PDB file of C-alpha atoms in Angstrom:
ATOM      1  CA  MET A   1     -14.221 -36.401  17.684  1.00 96.00           C
ATOM      2  CA  LYS A   2     -11.951 -35.869  14.450  1.00 97.00           C
ATOM      3  CA  LEU A   3      -8.735 -37.399  13.912  1.00 98.00           C
ATOM      4  CA  LEU A   4      -6.393 -35.310  11.829  1.00 97.00           C
ATOM      5  CA  GLY A   5      -3.482 -36.956  10.090  1.00 95.00           C
ATOM      6  CA  SER A   6      -2.215 -38.835   7.016  1.00 94.00           C
ATOM      7  CA  VAL A   7      -3.317 -42.625   6.213  1.00 94.00           C
ATOM      8  CA  THR A   8       0.310 -43.235   5.246  1.00 95.00           C
ATOM      9  CA  SER A   9       1.674 -42.189   8.895  1.00 96.00           C
ATOM     10  CA  PRO A  10       2.044 -44.987  11.304  1.00 97.00           C
ATOM     11  CA  PHE A  11       1.368 -42.837  14.124  1.00 98.00           C
ATOM     12  CA  VAL A  12      -2.045 -42.118  12.647  1.00 98.00           C
ATOM     13  CA  ARG A  13      -2.474 -45.493  11.615  1.00 98.00           C
ATOM     14  CA  LYS A  14      -1.823 -46.612  15.491  1.00 98.00           C
ATOM     15  CA  VAL A  15      -4.453 -44.265  16.745  1.00 98.00           C
ATOM     16  CA  ARG A  16      -6.903 -45.342  14.033  1.00 98.00           C
ATOM     17  CA  ILE A  17      -6.468 -48.874  14.978  1.00 98.00           C
ATOM     18  CA  VAL A  18      -7.051 -48.177  18.790  1.00 98.00           C
ATOM     19  CA  LEU A  19     -10.243 -46.111  17.781  1.00 98.00           C
ATOM     20  CA  ILE A  20     -11.568 -49.257  15.888  1.00 98.00           C
ATOM     21  CA  GLU A  21     -10.573 -51.861  18.797  1.00 97.00           C
ATOM     22  CA  LYS A  22     -12.437 -49.879  20.900  1.00 97.00           C
ATOM     23  CA  HIS A  23     -15.394 -48.954  18.829  1.00 96.00           C
ATOM     24  CA  ILE A  24     -15.320 -45.296  19.228  1.00 97.00           C
ATOM     25  CA  ASP A  25     -16.979 -43.509  16.291  1.00 97.00           C
ATOM     26  CA  PHE A  26     -14.634 -40.637  14.859  1.00 97.00           C
ATOM     27  CA  GLU A  27     -14.122 -38.799  11.732  1.00 97.00           C
ATOM     28  CA  LEU A  28     -10.606 -39.043   9.768  1.00 96.00           C
ATOM     29  CA  VAL A  29      -9.422 -35.802   8.166  1.00 95.00           C
ATOM     30  CA  THR A  30      -6.753 -36.055   5.772  1.00 92.00           C
ATOM     31  CA  ASP A  31      -6.349 -32.568   4.227  1.00 84.00           C
ATOM     32  CA  THR A  32      -4.231 -31.355   7.312  1.00 77.00           C
ATOM     33  CA  LEU A  33      -0.781 -30.856   5.547  1.00 75.00           C
ATOM     34  CA  VAL A  34      -1.754 -28.774   2.397  1.00 71.00           C
ATOM     35  CA  GLY A  35      -2.317 -24.811   1.889  1.00 73.00           C
ATOM     36  CA  ASP A  36       0.170 -21.957   2.985  1.00 75.00           C
ATOM     37  CA  ILE A  37      -1.025 -22.614   6.689  1.00 77.00           C
ATOM     38  CA  PRO A  38      -1.787 -26.070   6.794  1.00 86.00           C
ATOM     39  CA  LEU A  39      -4.834 -27.085   9.179  1.00 89.00           C
ATOM     40  CA  ILE A  40      -3.028 -29.113  11.504  1.00 92.00           C
ATOM     41  CA  GLU A  41      -1.528 -25.747  12.780  1.00 92.00           C
ATOM     42  CA  LYS A  42      -4.619 -24.861  13.668  1.00 91.00           C
ATOM     43  CA  TYR A  43      -4.878 -27.446  16.338  1.00 94.00           C
ATOM     44  CA  ASN A  44      -1.336 -28.294  16.805  1.00 94.00           C
ATOM     45  CA  PRO A  45       1.005 -25.738  17.391  1.00 94.00           C
ATOM     46  CA  LEU A  46       4.145 -27.917  16.685  1.00 95.00           C
ATOM     47  CA  GLY A  47       2.481 -28.944  13.054  1.00 92.00           C
ATOM     48  CA  LYS A  48       2.501 -32.385  13.791  1.00 93.00           C
ATOM     49  CA  ILE A  49       0.077 -35.357  13.407  1.00 96.00           C
ATOM     50  CA  PRO A  50      -1.725 -37.004  14.744  1.00 97.00           C
ATOM     51  CA  ALA A  51      -4.169 -34.326  16.383  1.00 97.00           C
ATOM     52  CA  LEU A  52      -7.474 -35.631  17.879  1.00 98.00           C
ATOM     53  CA  VAL A  53     -10.042 -32.951  18.086  1.00 97.00           C
ATOM     54  CA  LEU A  54     -12.487 -33.826  20.975  1.00 98.00           C
ATOM     55  CA  ASP A  55     -16.371 -32.979  20.747  1.00 95.00           C
ATOM     56  CA  ASP A  56     -15.523 -30.058  23.560  1.00 96.00           C
ATOM     57  CA  GLY A  57     -12.980 -28.646  21.171  1.00 95.00           C
ATOM     58  CA  LEU A  58      -9.743 -29.585  23.425  1.00 97.00           C
ATOM     59  CA  THR A  59      -7.115 -30.916  20.966  1.00 97.00           C
ATOM     60  CA  LEU A  60      -4.781 -33.986  22.205  1.00 98.00           C
ATOM     61  CA  PHE A  61      -1.388 -34.844  20.122  1.00 96.00           C
ATOM     62  CA  ASP A  62       1.169 -37.076  20.345  1.00 97.00           C
ATOM     63  CA  SER A  63       0.143 -40.397  19.506  1.00 98.00           C
ATOM     64  CA  GLN A  64       0.954 -41.928  23.280  1.00 98.00           C
ATOM     65  CA  VAL A  65      -1.241 -39.338  24.518  1.00 98.00           C
ATOM     66  CA  ILE A  66      -3.918 -40.315  22.393  1.00 98.00           C
ATOM     67  CA  THR A  67      -3.748 -44.140  22.716  1.00 98.00           C
ATOM     68  CA  GLU A  68      -4.067 -43.388  26.448  1.00 98.00           C
ATOM     69  CA  TYR A  69      -6.651 -41.205  26.632  1.00 98.00           C
ATOM     70  CA  LEU A  70      -8.708 -43.606  24.233  1.00 98.00           C
ATOM     71  CA  ASP A  71      -8.134 -46.693  26.541  1.00 98.00           C
ATOM     72  CA  ALA A  72      -9.451 -44.646  29.361  1.00 97.00           C
ATOM     73  CA  ILE A  73     -12.724 -43.364  27.748  1.00 97.00           C
ATOM     74  CA  SER A  74     -14.221 -46.602  26.683  1.00 93.00           C
ATOM     75  CA  PRO A  75     -14.819 -49.530  28.723  1.00 89.00           C
ATOM     76  CA  VAL A  76     -14.570 -52.076  25.755  1.00 89.00           C
ATOM     77  CA  GLY A  77     -11.100 -54.375  25.474  1.00 89.00           C
ATOM     78  CA  HIS A  78      -8.987 -52.253  27.667  1.00 94.00           C
ATOM     79  CA  LEU A  79      -5.604 -52.158  26.062  1.00 98.00           C
ATOM     80  CA  ILE A  80      -3.399 -50.802  29.006  1.00 98.00           C
ATOM     81  CA  PRO A  81      -3.028 -52.530  32.395  1.00 97.00           C
ATOM     82  CA  GLU A  82      -3.863 -51.029  35.411  1.00 95.00           C
ATOM     83  CA  THR A  83      -1.046 -52.144  37.878  1.00 97.00           C
ATOM     84  CA  PRO A  84       1.894 -49.869  37.515  1.00 98.00           C
ATOM     85  CA  ARG A  85       4.442 -52.549  36.351  1.00 97.00           C
ATOM     86  CA  GLU A  86       2.539 -54.022  33.795  1.00 97.00           C
ATOM     87  CA  ARG A  87       1.163 -50.568  32.481  1.00 98.00           C
ATOM     88  CA  ALA A  88       5.002 -49.537  32.516  1.00 98.00           C
ATOM     89  CA  VAL A  89       6.112 -52.602  30.142  1.00 98.00           C
ATOM     90  CA  VAL A  90       3.397 -51.803  27.701  1.00 98.00           C
ATOM     91  CA  LYS A  91       3.920 -48.233  27.497  1.00 98.00           C
ATOM     92  CA  ARG A  92       7.353 -49.256  27.224  1.00 98.00           C
ATOM     93  CA  TRP A  93       7.012 -51.632  23.869  1.00 98.00           C
ATOM     94  CA  GLU A  94       4.939 -48.643  22.353  1.00 98.00           C
ATOM     95  CA  ALA A  95       7.874 -46.372  23.192  1.00 98.00           C
ATOM     96  CA  MET A  96      10.156 -48.886  21.407  1.00 98.00           C
ATOM     97  CA  ALA A  97       7.990 -49.092  18.373  1.00 98.00           C
ATOM     98  CA  ASP A  98       7.431 -45.338  18.117  1.00 98.00           C
ATOM     99  CA  GLY A  99      11.285 -44.608  18.513  1.00 98.00           C
ATOM    100  CA  ILE A 100      11.989 -47.263  15.768  1.00 98.00           C
ATOM    101  CA  LEU A 101       9.651 -45.460  13.952  1.00 98.00           C
ATOM    102  CA  ASP A 102      11.003 -41.804  14.659  1.00 98.00           C
ATOM    103  CA  ALA A 103      14.367 -43.017  13.415  1.00 98.00           C
ATOM    104  CA  GLY A 104      12.784 -44.344  10.199  1.00 98.00           C
ATOM    105  CA  VAL A 105      10.752 -41.267   9.330  1.00 97.00           C
ATOM    106  CA  ALA A 106      13.947 -39.366  10.082  1.00 97.00           C
ATOM    107  CA  ILE A 107      15.535 -41.640   7.148  1.00 98.00           C
ATOM    108  CA  VAL A 108      12.731 -41.067   4.932  1.00 97.00           C
ATOM    109  CA  LEU A 109      12.574 -37.353   5.072  1.00 96.00           C
ATOM    110  CA  GLU A 110      16.486 -37.065   4.910  1.00 97.00           C
ATOM    111  CA  LYS A 111      16.115 -39.318   1.396  1.00 97.00           C
ATOM    112  CA  ARG A 112      13.867 -36.523   0.325  1.00 96.00           C
ATOM    113  CA  ARG A 113      16.346 -33.396   0.611  1.00 96.00           C
ATOM    114  CA  PRO A 114      18.803 -32.846  -2.374  1.00 97.00           C
ATOM    115  CA  GLU A 115      21.307 -35.785  -2.735  1.00 95.00           C
ATOM    116  CA  THR A 116      24.126 -33.451  -2.114  1.00 96.00           C
ATOM    117  CA  GLU A 117      22.742 -32.081   1.187  1.00 97.00           C
ATOM    118  CA  GLN A 118      22.051 -35.799   2.528  1.00 97.00           C
ATOM    119  CA  SER A 119      24.112 -37.096   5.387  1.00 97.00           C
ATOM    120  CA  PRO A 120      24.705 -40.619   4.374  1.00 97.00           C
ATOM    121  CA  SER A 121      26.494 -41.425   8.114  1.00 98.00           C
ATOM    122  CA  TRP A 122      23.607 -39.698   9.940  1.00 98.00           C
ATOM    123  CA  MET A 123      21.110 -41.810   8.336  1.00 98.00           C
ATOM    124  CA  GLU A 124      23.274 -44.834   9.202  1.00 98.00           C
ATOM    125  CA  ARG A 125      23.286 -43.887  12.827  1.00 98.00           C
ATOM    126  CA  GLN A 126      19.239 -43.836  12.548  1.00 98.00           C
ATOM    127  CA  ARG A 127      19.096 -47.206  10.805  1.00 98.00           C
ATOM    128  CA  GLY A 128      21.256 -48.364  13.855  1.00 98.00           C
ATOM    129  CA  LYS A 129      18.481 -47.390  16.089  1.00 98.00           C
ATOM    130  CA  MET A 130      15.815 -49.030  13.595  1.00 98.00           C
ATOM    131  CA  GLU A 131      18.007 -52.175  13.806  1.00 98.00           C
ATOM    132  CA  ARG A 132      18.919 -52.602  17.597  1.00 98.00           C
ATOM    133  CA  GLY A 133      15.337 -52.004  18.387  1.00 98.00           C
ATOM    134  CA  LEU A 134      13.844 -54.386  15.939  1.00 98.00           C
ATOM    135  CA  ALA A 135      16.064 -56.932  17.523  1.00 98.00           C
ATOM    136  CA  GLN A 136      15.112 -56.118  20.944  1.00 98.00           C
ATOM    137  CA  MET A 137      11.642 -56.801  20.140  1.00 98.00           C
ATOM    138  CA  ALA A 138      12.379 -60.191  18.396  1.00 98.00           C
ATOM    139  CA  LYS A 139      14.328 -60.745  21.929  1.00 98.00           C
ATOM    140  CA  GLU A 140      11.603 -60.081  24.138  1.00 98.00           C
ATOM    141  CA  LEU A 141       8.829 -61.663  22.083  1.00 98.00           C
ATOM    142  CA  GLY A 142      10.575 -64.949  21.945  1.00 98.00           C
ATOM    143  CA  THR A 143       7.872 -67.734  21.477  1.00 98.00           C
ATOM    144  CA  ARG A 144       5.049 -65.593  22.998  1.00 97.00           C
ATOM    145  CA  ALA A 145       2.058 -65.271  21.237  1.00 97.00           C
ATOM    146  CA  TRP A 146       1.733 -61.559  22.277  1.00 98.00           C
ATOM    147  CA  CYS A 147       4.083 -59.104  23.088  1.00 98.00           C
ATOM    148  CA  THR A 148       3.816 -58.214  26.924  1.00 97.00           C
ATOM    149  CA  ALA A 149       0.831 -60.489  28.265  1.00 96.00           C
ATOM    150  CA  GLU A 150      -1.725 -63.527  27.396  1.00 96.00           C
ATOM    151  CA  ALA A 151      -3.995 -61.482  25.314  1.00 97.00           C
ATOM    152  CA  LEU A 152      -3.680 -58.559  22.850  1.00 98.00           C
ATOM    153  CA  ASN A 153      -2.963 -54.872  24.166  1.00 98.00           C
ATOM    154  CA  LEU A 154      -1.500 -52.040  23.326  1.00 98.00           C
ATOM    155  CA  SER A 155       1.941 -53.129  22.626  1.00 98.00           C
ATOM    156  CA  ASP A 156       0.882 -55.814  19.836  1.00 98.00           C
ATOM    157  CA  LEU A 157      -1.070 -52.602  18.110  1.00 98.00           C
ATOM    158  CA  ALA A 158       1.829 -50.437  18.487  1.00 98.00           C
ATOM    159  CA  THR A 159       4.123 -53.057  16.865  1.00 98.00           C
ATOM    160  CA  GLY A 160       1.839 -54.082  14.282  1.00 98.00           C
ATOM    161  CA  SER A 161       1.496 -50.442  13.148  1.00 98.00           C
ATOM    162  CA  LEU A 162       5.386 -50.329  13.100  1.00 98.00           C
ATOM    163  CA  LEU A 163       5.915 -53.585  11.159  1.00 98.00           C
ATOM    164  CA  PHE A 164       3.568 -52.789   8.510  1.00 97.00           C
ATOM    165  CA  TRP A 165       5.146 -49.634   7.873  1.00 98.00           C
ATOM    166  CA  LEU A 166       8.610 -51.182   7.543  1.00 98.00           C
ATOM    167  CA  ASP A 167       7.154 -53.039   4.543  1.00 96.00           C
ATOM    168  CA  PHE A 168       5.805 -49.798   3.094  1.00 95.00           C
ATOM    169  CA  ARG A 169       8.791 -47.650   3.583  1.00 96.00           C
ATOM    170  CA  PHE A 170      11.777 -50.098   3.603  1.00 97.00           C
ATOM    171  CA  PRO A 171      10.795 -53.033   1.525  1.00 96.00           C
ATOM    172  CA  GLU A 172      14.444 -53.794   1.102  1.00 96.00           C
ATOM    173  CA  TRP A 173      14.708 -54.863   4.799  1.00 97.00           C
ATOM    174  CA  LEU A 174      13.804 -58.559   4.884  1.00 97.00           C
ATOM    175  CA  TRP A 175      12.898 -58.569   8.654  1.00 98.00           C
ATOM    176  CA  ARG A 176      10.431 -61.048   8.181  1.00 98.00           C
ATOM    177  CA  GLN A 177      12.771 -63.903   7.381  1.00 98.00           C
ATOM    178  CA  GLN A 178      15.451 -61.875  10.094  1.00 98.00           C
ATOM    179  CA  TYR A 179      12.604 -62.326  12.685  1.00 98.00           C
ATOM    180  CA  PRO A 180      10.177 -65.141  12.098  1.00 98.00           C
ATOM    181  CA  ASN A 181       8.491 -64.386  15.237  1.00 98.00           C
ATOM    182  CA  LEU A 182       7.757 -60.695  14.600  1.00 98.00           C
ATOM    183  CA  ASN A 183       6.690 -61.943  11.226  1.00 98.00           C
ATOM    184  CA  ALA A 184       4.118 -64.616  12.633  1.00 98.00           C
ATOM    185  CA  LEU A 185       2.917 -61.770  15.152  1.00 98.00           C
ATOM    186  CA  ALA A 186       2.406 -59.440  11.957  1.00 98.00           C
ATOM    187  CA  LEU A 187       0.547 -62.010  10.070  1.00 98.00           C
ATOM    188  CA  LYS A 188      -2.199 -62.622  13.197  1.00 98.00           C
ATOM    189  CA  LEU A 189      -2.327 -58.797  13.617  1.00 98.00           C
ATOM    190  CA  GLY A 190      -3.294 -58.388   9.821  1.00 97.00           C
ATOM    191  CA  GLN A 191      -6.005 -60.738  10.214  1.00 98.00           C
ATOM    192  CA  ARG A 192      -7.888 -58.224  12.537  1.00 98.00           C
ATOM    193  CA  LYS A 193     -10.459 -55.834  11.151  1.00 98.00           C
ATOM    194  CA  SER A 194      -8.616 -52.997  12.585  1.00 98.00           C
ATOM    195  CA  PHE A 195      -5.745 -53.570  10.469  1.00 98.00           C
ATOM    196  CA  LYS A 196      -7.567 -54.336   7.232  1.00 97.00           C
ATOM    197  CA  GLU A 197      -9.677 -51.337   7.446  1.00 97.00           C
ATOM    198  CA  THR A 198      -6.478 -49.165   8.027  1.00 97.00           C
ATOM    199  CA  LEU A 199      -4.547 -49.861   5.161  1.00 93.00           C
ATOM    200  CA  PRO A 200      -3.247 -47.130   3.116  1.00 84.00           C
ATOM    201  CA  ASN A 201      -5.025 -46.234   0.481  1.00 65.00           C
ATOM    202  CA  LEU A 202      -2.499 -45.110  -2.152  1.00 53.00           C
TER     203      LEU A 202
END
């Protein structure tokens, strides 16, 4: 299978981390956003990454759809529980992480517009979503070792993808000092092979 995306995208990184944790072979294709007709549009009409092209030609897009599929096809280290409530809790946490990322990416893109066209008030609203989301994560994590269970699962991998992206795109946000429990989680995740091998190669 092929994964189309950018090495700096936190959504793509989350999928790469899951692929590595699940021991699934894949090819990363990064030239997906260049040219008059970007390659990604051939596989995802929405033109968004990541997109996972299966061996039979079917393309999956949206990182949450992809991670759920990957967890289902490999028996190695299940990342999403089977019971409805536990499953919903993990997916809820993933949605929280992705929602914070959506707001952050929106700020990054807004700042790339000409300064006269930027909306400071709109960016402030997005920043508010990020701050409230991270505060909720820290509150729910509390003193636990992992986000939603006694062992690592998808909620932790999604959170790690978010936290390291904050370091990358929002270095002025001292979230590690603000939320020591999230920092401890990030430090633990950063030691895993899946996180080490997916560091952005800039």
